[in-house]
Short mmCIF file of C-alpha atoms in Angstrom, two decimals:
data_model
loop_
_atom_site.label_atom_id
_atom_site.label_comp_id
_atom_site.label_asym_id
_atom_site.label_seq_id
_atom_site.Cartn_x
_atom_site.Cartn_y
_atom_site.Cartn_z
CA ILE A 27 30.29 53.66 -115.54
CA ASP A 28 28.97 50.36 -116.93
CA ILE A 29 27.27 48.01 -114.53
CA GLY A 30 26.61 45.28 -116.82
CA GLY A 31 24.10 46.75 -119.16
CA ASN A 32 24.35 48.81 -122.43
CA ASN A 33 23.47 52.11 -120.80
CA PRO A 34 25.92 53.32 -118.36
CA ILE A 35 24.84 55.11 -115.28
CA LYS A 36 26.50 58.47 -114.80
CA ASN A 37 27.73 59.51 -111.36
CA PRO A 38 25.36 62.29 -110.32
CA PHE A 39 27.95 63.76 -108.07
CA VAL A 40 30.83 64.39 -110.48
CA ILE A 41 32.20 67.93 -110.72
CA PRO A 42 34.55 68.26 -113.79
CA GLY A 43 38.13 69.18 -112.92
CA LEU A 44 37.73 68.41 -109.13
CA LYS A 45 39.88 65.75 -107.69
CA LYS A 46 38.13 63.33 -105.41
CA VAL A 47 39.47 62.22 -101.91
CA GLN A 48 38.80 58.61 -101.23
CA VAL A 49 37.10 57.94 -97.95
CA GLU A 50 36.80 54.63 -96.17
CA SER A 51 33.13 53.78 -96.17
CA GLN A 52 32.99 51.67 -92.87
CA LEU A 53 30.34 49.40 -94.32
CA ASN A 54 29.23 46.02 -93.14
CA PRO A 55 29.05 43.65 -96.13
CA ASN A 56 26.43 41.52 -94.51
CA TYR A 57 24.01 44.35 -94.42
CA SER A 58 22.42 44.52 -97.95
CA PHE A 59 19.00 44.83 -99.54
CA ASP A 60 19.17 41.18 -100.38
CA ASN A 61 19.53 40.16 -96.75
CA PHE A 62 17.10 42.48 -95.52
CA VAL A 63 13.61 40.83 -94.67
CA GLU A 64 10.73 43.10 -95.79
CA GLY A 65 7.41 43.14 -93.79
CA ASP A 66 4.39 45.48 -92.94
CA CYS A 67 6.68 46.94 -90.26
CA ASN A 68 9.43 48.28 -92.57
CA ARG A 69 8.00 48.15 -96.16
CA LEU A 70 7.93 51.95 -96.46
CA SER A 71 11.35 52.54 -94.94
CA ARG A 72 12.89 49.77 -97.22
CA SER A 73 11.22 51.29 -100.33
CA ALA A 74 12.34 54.69 -99.50
CA GLY A 75 15.87 53.57 -98.95
CA TYR A 76 15.90 51.62 -102.15
CA ALA A 77 14.51 54.70 -104.04
CA VAL A 78 17.19 56.85 -102.61
CA ALA A 79 19.82 54.30 -103.80
CA GLN A 80 18.61 54.52 -107.37
CA LYS A 81 18.74 58.42 -107.44
CA PRO A 82 20.77 59.66 -104.77
CA GLY A 83 20.70 63.40 -104.23
CA GLY A 84 18.14 64.11 -106.98
CA ASN A 85 14.89 63.31 -105.35
CA ALA A 86 12.41 64.52 -102.76
CA PHE A 87 13.77 62.03 -100.29
CA ASN A 88 16.84 64.24 -99.37
CA PRO A 89 17.52 63.93 -96.57
CA LEU A 90 15.93 60.53 -95.63
CA LEU A 91 15.48 59.92 -91.92
CA LEU A 92 14.57 56.60 -90.51
CA TYR A 93 13.41 56.52 -86.82
CA GLY A 94 12.19 53.86 -84.55
CA GLY A 95 13.28 51.60 -81.55
CA VAL A 96 16.56 49.86 -80.85
CA GLY A 97 17.21 46.72 -82.92
CA LEU A 98 14.55 47.18 -85.68
CA GLY A 99 16.78 47.20 -88.75
CA LYS A 100 17.54 50.94 -89.29
CA THR A 101 21.43 50.29 -89.31
CA HIS A 102 20.89 47.47 -91.81
CA LEU A 103 18.90 49.81 -94.14
CA LEU A 104 21.65 52.56 -93.90
CA HIS A 105 24.38 49.97 -94.98
CA ALA A 106 22.06 48.54 -97.75
CA ILE A 107 21.64 52.12 -99.18
CA ALA A 108 25.33 52.68 -99.27
CA HIS A 109 26.00 49.26 -100.78
CA GLU A 110 23.35 49.84 -103.40
CA ILE A 111 24.68 53.32 -104.55
CA LYS A 112 28.38 51.92 -104.47
CA ASN A 113 27.13 49.14 -106.89
CA ASN A 114 25.44 51.54 -109.10
CA TYR A 115 28.00 54.31 -109.06
CA LYS A 116 31.45 52.90 -108.72
CA ASP A 117 33.38 56.19 -108.01
CA VAL A 118 31.44 57.93 -105.37
CA ASP A 119 32.60 58.72 -101.82
CA VAL A 120 30.20 56.96 -99.24
CA LEU A 121 30.69 57.31 -95.50
CA TYR A 122 28.67 55.51 -92.75
CA GLN A 123 29.26 57.14 -89.39
CA PRO A 124 27.57 56.52 -86.14
CA ALA A 125 26.90 59.87 -84.51
CA ASP A 126 29.06 59.20 -81.38
CA ARG A 127 31.97 58.55 -83.67
CA PHE A 128 31.25 61.71 -85.42
CA VAL A 129 31.33 63.72 -82.14
CA ASN A 130 34.65 61.86 -81.16
CA GLU A 131 36.17 62.79 -84.30
CA PHE A 132 35.17 66.47 -84.11
CA ILE A 133 36.54 66.55 -80.59
CA HIS A 134 39.88 65.05 -81.84
CA ALA A 135 39.88 67.84 -84.52
CA ILE A 136 39.59 70.47 -82.03
CA ARG A 137 42.19 69.07 -79.77
CA PHE A 138 44.78 68.85 -82.71
CA ASP A 139 43.54 72.07 -84.50
CA LYS A 140 42.38 70.04 -87.52
CA ILE A 141 38.86 71.54 -87.88
CA HIS A 142 39.68 72.73 -91.54
CA GLN A 143 40.71 69.07 -92.41
CA PHE A 144 37.63 67.71 -90.68
CA GLN A 145 35.13 69.92 -92.46
CA ALA A 146 36.93 69.47 -95.82
CA LYS A 147 36.71 65.59 -95.44
CA TYR A 148 32.84 65.65 -94.83
CA LYS A 149 31.99 68.34 -97.55
CA GLU A 150 33.53 66.31 -100.09
CA ILE A 151 31.45 63.03 -99.46
CA ASP A 152 28.91 62.09 -101.89
CA LEU A 153 26.60 60.05 -99.58
CA LEU A 154 26.72 60.63 -95.76
CA LEU A 155 24.83 58.23 -93.45
CA ILE A 156 24.61 59.22 -89.85
CA ASP A 157 23.50 56.44 -87.45
CA ASP A 158 21.80 57.34 -84.20
CA VAL A 159 21.89 61.06 -84.87
CA GLN A 160 20.26 61.83 -81.38
CA CYS A 161 23.73 61.28 -79.94
CA ILE A 162 24.56 64.83 -80.90
CA SER A 163 22.18 65.97 -78.40
CA ASN A 164 23.31 68.59 -75.97
CA LYS A 165 26.67 69.12 -77.91
CA GLU A 166 26.41 72.58 -79.19
CA GLN A 167 29.77 72.91 -80.95
CA THR A 168 29.28 69.59 -82.77
CA GLN A 169 25.72 70.62 -83.79
CA GLU A 170 27.18 73.87 -85.20
CA ALA A 171 29.81 71.98 -87.27
CA PHE A 172 27.25 69.43 -88.42
CA PHE A 173 24.74 72.11 -89.43
CA HIS A 174 27.30 73.69 -91.94
CA ILE A 175 28.33 70.33 -93.22
CA PHE A 176 24.61 69.39 -93.80
CA ASN A 177 24.03 72.84 -95.61
CA SER A 178 27.20 72.14 -97.84
CA LEU A 179 26.13 68.63 -98.81
CA TYR A 180 22.45 69.46 -99.46
CA ASP A 181 23.41 72.66 -101.55
CA ALA A 182 25.64 70.42 -103.60
CA HIS A 183 22.78 67.90 -104.12
CA LYS A 184 24.64 65.23 -102.19
CA GLN A 185 22.40 62.60 -100.54
CA ILE A 186 22.10 62.51 -96.63
CA VAL A 187 20.55 59.64 -94.61
CA PHE A 188 19.92 59.64 -90.98
CA SER A 189 18.75 57.18 -88.40
CA SER A 190 17.27 58.12 -85.03
CA ASP A 191 15.49 56.59 -82.06
CA SER A 192 12.58 59.11 -82.38
CA TYR A 193 10.90 61.63 -84.56
CA PRO A 194 13.10 64.70 -85.25
CA ALA A 195 10.72 67.09 -83.20
CA ASN A 196 11.08 64.74 -80.26
CA ILE A 197 14.78 64.67 -80.16
CA HIS A 198 15.57 66.85 -77.06
CA GLY A 199 18.83 68.76 -76.87
CA VAL A 200 19.08 69.46 -80.60
CA ALA A 201 18.84 73.02 -82.03
CA GLU A 202 15.55 73.74 -83.83
CA ARG A 203 17.15 74.67 -87.12
CA LEU A 204 18.95 71.25 -87.27
CA ARG A 205 15.89 69.44 -86.35
CA SER A 206 14.04 71.37 -89.10
CA ARG A 207 16.70 70.29 -91.69
CA MET A 208 16.46 66.65 -90.58
CA ALA A 209 12.53 66.82 -91.14
CA SER A 210 12.88 68.57 -94.50
CA GLY A 211 12.94 65.53 -96.56
CA LEU A 212 11.24 62.20 -96.00
CA VAL A 213 10.80 60.90 -92.43
CA VAL A 214 9.76 57.16 -92.16
CA ASP A 215 9.39 55.26 -88.95
CA VAL A 216 10.43 51.55 -88.60
CA GLN A 217 8.01 49.48 -86.49
CA VAL A 218 8.29 46.36 -84.35
CA PRO A 219 7.87 43.29 -86.73
CA THR A 220 4.88 41.08 -86.62
CA ILE A 221 5.27 37.43 -85.80
CA GLU A 222 5.29 36.53 -89.46
CA THR A 223 8.03 38.83 -90.21
CA LYS A 224 10.08 37.49 -87.18
CA ILE A 225 9.70 33.97 -88.39
CA ALA A 226 10.94 35.07 -91.94
CA ILE A 227 13.95 36.96 -90.19
CA LEU A 228 14.76 33.68 -88.30
CA LYS A 229 14.56 31.59 -91.42
CA ARG A 230 16.72 33.89 -93.47
CA LYS A 231 19.41 33.98 -90.64
CA ALA A 232 19.35 30.12 -90.44
CA ASP A 233 19.81 30.01 -94.20
CA ILE A 234 22.71 32.31 -94.12
CA GLN A 235 24.46 30.18 -91.35
CA ASN A 236 23.57 26.85 -93.06
CA GLU A 237 21.60 25.75 -89.96
CA GLU A 238 18.41 23.83 -89.90
CA LEU A 239 15.49 25.63 -88.14
CA PRO A 240 12.28 23.65 -87.96
CA ASP A 241 9.09 25.70 -88.48
CA GLU A 242 7.73 24.97 -84.88
CA VAL A 243 11.09 26.20 -83.38
CA ALA A 244 11.08 29.27 -85.29
CA THR A 245 7.41 30.03 -84.28
CA PHE A 246 8.47 29.39 -80.61
CA ILE A 247 11.40 31.85 -80.73
CA ALA A 248 9.33 34.53 -82.65
CA ALA A 249 6.42 34.28 -80.13
CA SER A 250 8.89 34.53 -77.10
CA VAL A 251 10.66 37.63 -78.14
CA ASN A 252 8.53 40.81 -78.25
CA SER A 253 11.26 43.43 -78.22
CA ASN A 254 13.37 43.90 -81.34
CA ILE A 255 15.18 42.04 -84.05
CA ARG A 256 18.52 42.08 -82.47
CA GLU A 257 17.30 40.13 -79.48
CA LEU A 258 15.45 37.75 -81.79
CA GLU A 259 18.59 36.99 -83.48
CA GLY A 260 20.36 36.51 -80.09
CA ALA A 261 17.53 34.22 -79.18
CA PHE A 262 18.18 32.07 -82.22
CA ILE A 263 21.89 32.09 -81.45
CA ARG A 264 21.36 30.76 -77.97
CA VAL A 265 18.92 28.10 -79.01
CA ASN A 266 21.24 26.95 -81.78
CA ALA A 267 23.97 26.85 -79.21
CA PHE A 268 22.29 24.66 -76.86
CA ALA A 269 21.10 22.46 -79.66
#
């Protein structure tokens, strides 16, 4: 695979003679590393994600688990990792899947007697990204199915990335052996951004939307929102609408 240089990057997941099944990645094109604003709050998580994207499956960061509060950029990073890997390795099968959608798909497979197809689909994926993995709490059958999928992918050196709202040991209602698997690679927290990072995020969003955002307005919005990035962006949209 040639991505523009003289030295093509080989797909780390290719098994000779095995026909790949194409999977719809479910990726948001706006969530990339280029659009991700880095600060002290997320520098380690961003660096870990980028490292995974350069050498998926073949590093000590497998699995990678990003945890933190709502709206701090975990989903953005998952999509960015997937986009970077797809840019580097053109023929990999990548799937971003919110955990609640994974649960619903599993229930559908049980209902229509398609468990075999369900398991086969996931075991052929090269990069699996599960968002909000805490949503499988207290769902024993789903956890059992996911445990076997995890083992299959991990043993095949496929890359697995999770996001969660808390550290694995603090996710209640999840089997100990599954929590242990989640924490077996690299676990990184994503923290609340500083005011400087929030201003940078607002400026980046204004640039993307071709909107003018004076420094004093950006500082006022950043100082007024103390929760998360999602609400910060919502505040910018409201101010812009009023303007």
